Amino acid sequence: MAERRVVSASGTGTAFYARRGSRRGDWWTLLHPPYTIWHLSYVVLGAAMAPRLSWAMLGGTIVAFFLAVGLAAHALDELHGRPLNTGISTGGLWTVAICSMSGAVLVGALAVPYSGLVLVPCIGVGVLLVLGYNLELFDGRLHTDLGFAAAWGGFPVAVAFLAQAPPLTRPVTAAGGAAVLAAVGLSYAQRRLSTPARTIRRRLADITAVATLPDGTQQPVDRASLLAPLEATLKALSVAVPLLAIALLLTHLH
């Protein structure tokens, strides 16, 4: 397969973190590093809600979600329409998707004896979400703003929380539930910001307009001015959410 450059309609990167011109850059772009770290932070957040933290279980849960989301989901997403326009071969993407998803399932299965049978349906739901969302199965019913928020926000928190086998008292359960809803809200906000940002980067070659303020002052509007506030907010959140997760995790150090 001929090498592609990770560029958009305007000649810029297909994402603010995209790297162009090399195989290594293609793989970096495929990983979506800021967003992958962001969503792995939800794993940390969920585990931190448990009164007692198993560091080994947290590590295993992070590995499982990195394989499932960071690698498998993103590889499947690139297979479905090549939105990043990388030069990674179709065979390479399928290999990564299958091996990573299998690895995530294996890690989950190994955790069942510690965490209990509650993880078994979680593993099944996880596979369904990765395939259903990224390949837009079921007529794309999962590929919505709310579907994204639930799959990549709430689900990691819930699984990481349950993997710690916490005592399901009312306060502990309420804390876990609140964390799930918070992650859903944050991921919904991410989706509402990233969707127009992707459209501007990947499909909008150029735009020129003038905004007139109430006092008659005119300000130029172009592609860069539309994109800047969206991506600045996404960049800030991609740092703030991991920091919040780390802060909560540190409360378990004694």
XYZ file of C-alpha atoms in Angstrom:
254
model
C 0.000 0.000 0.000
C 1.401 3.406 -0.933
C 2.386 5.660 1.933
C -0.082 8.407 2.714
C 0.455 11.697 4.407
C -1.692 12.486 7.426
C -3.163 15.667 5.980
C -6.610 17.194 5.682
C -8.454 19.087 2.978
C -6.633 22.282 3.921
C -3.201 20.636 3.935
C -2.883 20.620 7.732
C -2.912 17.602 10.042
C -6.098 15.588 10.471
C -5.827 16.236 14.240
C -3.879 18.697 16.385
C -1.613 15.845 17.544
C -1.164 14.289 14.083
C 2.365 13.715 12.827
C 3.098 13.510 9.142
C 5.592 11.957 6.787
C 6.720 8.747 8.498
C 5.521 5.318 9.579
C 6.216 6.232 13.199
C 4.118 9.357 12.757
C 1.252 7.278 11.366
C 1.244 5.020 14.427
C 1.474 8.010 16.769
C -1.524 9.570 15.056
C -3.466 6.298 15.181
C -2.996 6.120 18.953
C -4.614 9.554 19.477
C -2.264 10.050 22.498
C -4.093 12.956 24.221
C -7.467 11.241 23.951
C -6.157 7.785 24.848
C -4.559 9.170 28.023
C -7.774 11.075 28.734
C -9.893 7.931 28.533
C -7.429 5.804 30.484
C -7.803 8.444 33.185
C -11.391 7.272 33.581
C -10.029 3.844 34.511
C -7.974 5.492 37.252
C -10.990 7.534 38.348
C -13.193 4.455 38.648
C -10.618 2.466 40.599
C -9.986 5.417 42.910
C -13.647 5.364 43.962
C -13.110 2.024 45.712
C -12.322 2.295 49.442
C -9.405 -0.103 49.077
C -7.278 -0.008 45.972
C -5.510 -2.974 44.402
C -2.650 -1.468 42.438
C -2.133 -4.704 40.521
C -5.788 -4.763 39.461
C -5.600 -1.105 38.462
C -2.546 -1.830 36.330
C -4.290 -4.743 34.653
C -7.401 -2.675 33.968
C -5.315 0.089 32.405
C -3.570 -2.459 30.170
C -6.906 -3.969 29.106
C -8.413 -0.601 28.182
C -5.245 0.529 26.411
C -5.413 -2.592 24.256
C -9.160 -2.266 23.643
C -9.448 1.501 23.160
C -5.955 2.817 22.459
C -5.158 0.132 19.891
C -8.121 -2.015 18.797
C -10.810 0.681 18.674
C -8.591 3.189 16.912
C -7.389 0.595 14.394
C -10.986 -0.355 13.578
C -11.922 3.300 13.292
C -9.140 3.860 10.755
C -10.284 0.807 8.810
C -13.761 2.314 8.593
C -13.239 5.068 6.037
C -9.603 6.020 6.766
C -10.454 9.246 8.662
C -6.795 9.803 9.613
C -5.540 9.003 6.112
C -2.554 7.060 7.483
C -0.344 4.784 5.402
C -0.815 1.790 7.703
C -1.862 -1.218 5.636
C -5.300 -2.752 5.969
C -3.702 -6.017 7.034
C -1.649 -4.240 9.670
C -4.709 -2.524 11.090
C -6.674 -5.773 11.239
C -3.754 -7.521 12.929
C -3.512 -4.804 15.567
C -7.279 -4.780 16.115
C -7.623 -8.559 16.481
C -4.513 -9.084 18.619
C -5.238 -6.112 20.879
C -8.885 -7.016 21.369
C -7.920 -10.616 22.130
C -5.337 -9.391 24.617
C -7.883 -7.171 26.343
C -10.319 -10.081 26.664
C -7.551 -12.291 28.074
C -6.566 -9.692 30.675
C -10.220 -9.342 31.666
C -10.643 -13.099 31.969
C -7.576 -13.344 34.205
C -9.128 -10.744 36.528
C -12.408 -12.648 37.009
C -11.140 -14.874 39.876
C -10.237 -11.740 41.864
C -13.078 -9.414 40.907
C -15.870 -11.931 40.517
C -18.271 -12.975 37.788
C -19.500 -9.393 37.463
C -16.592 -8.838 35.063
C -17.827 -11.485 32.613
C -20.692 -9.381 31.187
C -18.399 -6.342 31.293
C -15.973 -8.120 28.970
C -18.792 -8.975 26.574
C -20.151 -5.435 26.609
C -16.655 -4.064 26.014
C -16.173 -6.173 22.885
C -19.627 -5.146 21.663
C -18.882 -1.455 22.187
C -15.518 -1.561 20.407
C -16.933 -3.384 17.384
C -20.332 -1.701 17.350
C -19.112 1.859 17.767
C -16.007 1.866 15.586
C -17.409 -0.217 12.728
C -20.770 1.577 13.038
C -22.705 -1.679 13.313
C -26.443 -1.764 14.079
C -27.007 1.049 11.550
C -24.706 3.312 13.554
C -26.994 3.371 16.594
C -24.002 3.305 18.943
C -22.082 5.898 16.940
C -23.714 8.940 18.515
C -22.674 11.635 20.967
C -24.353 9.804 23.843
C -23.024 6.456 22.634
C -19.495 7.844 22.652
C -19.964 9.331 26.118
C -21.281 6.086 27.576
C -18.785 3.791 25.841
C -15.577 5.767 26.306
C -16.505 7.724 29.432
C -18.911 5.939 31.736
C -18.001 2.354 30.841
C -14.279 2.553 31.780
C -15.182 4.093 35.140
C -17.779 1.417 35.891
C -15.515 -1.485 34.918
C -12.498 -0.152 36.819
C -14.682 0.398 39.883
C -16.146 -3.120 39.777
C -12.739 -4.665 39.084
C -11.634 -3.489 42.526
C -14.368 -5.673 44.067
C -15.511 -2.873 46.394
C -18.082 -3.401 49.149
C -21.294 -2.180 47.531
C -22.539 -0.116 50.432
C -24.749 2.850 49.655
C -22.005 5.500 49.991
C -19.507 3.502 47.927
C -22.079 2.691 45.247
C -23.208 6.329 45.130
C -19.608 7.486 44.717
C -19.073 5.030 41.880
C -22.313 6.062 40.203
C -21.478 9.753 40.478
C -18.063 9.116 38.933
C -19.686 7.255 36.036
C -22.072 10.155 35.369
C -19.220 12.670 35.600
C -17.230 10.727 33.012
C -20.264 10.518 30.736
C -20.666 14.289 30.985
C -16.998 14.976 30.279
C -16.943 12.614 27.311
C -20.152 14.126 25.965
C -18.506 17.546 26.120
C -15.443 16.116 24.373
C -17.572 14.732 21.578
C -19.473 17.996 21.131
C -16.161 19.824 20.786
C -14.234 17.293 18.732
C -16.934 16.678 16.111
C -16.944 20.239 14.711
C -13.161 20.424 15.165
C -12.723 17.305 13.006
C -15.076 18.690 10.385
C -13.135 21.937 10.183
C -9.755 20.183 10.032
C -10.597 17.348 7.674
C -13.352 18.659 5.408
C -13.210 22.445 5.384
C -10.598 23.733 2.942
C -11.194 27.394 3.721
C -13.775 29.916 4.885
C -13.804 33.695 4.854
C -16.454 35.803 6.577
C -16.920 38.955 8.607
C -18.648 39.155 11.999
C -20.292 42.493 12.809
C -20.551 43.403 16.505
C -23.395 45.537 17.970
C -21.175 48.638 17.912
C -20.462 48.145 14.225
C -16.969 46.762 14.710
C -16.125 44.077 12.196
C -13.957 41.054 12.897
C -12.714 38.600 10.281
C -13.759 34.971 10.644
C -11.665 32.250 9.057
C -10.890 28.573 9.435
C -8.243 29.150 12.107
C -10.478 31.360 14.259
C -13.242 28.732 14.209
C -10.887 25.898 15.075
C -8.772 27.575 17.765
C -11.295 27.754 20.670
C -12.477 24.184 20.076
C -9.000 22.688 20.110
C -7.759 24.908 22.937
C -10.574 23.563 25.115
C -9.875 19.968 24.081
C -6.173 20.385 24.861
C -6.966 21.855 28.275
C -9.370 19.040 29.134
C -6.900 16.400 27.923
C -4.517 17.669 30.611
C -7.050 18.505 33.337
C -8.856 15.142 33.388
C -5.673 13.054 33.848
C -4.502 15.435 36.571
C -7.824 15.024 38.377
C -7.528 11.242 38.141
C -3.973 11.349 39.491
C -5.075 13.577 42.375
C -7.782 11.092 43.372
C -5.357 8.197 43.036
C -2.858 9.872 45.349
C -5.425 9.849 48.149
C -4.850 6.077 48.356
C -1.189 6.527 49.275
C -0.580 6.274 52.989
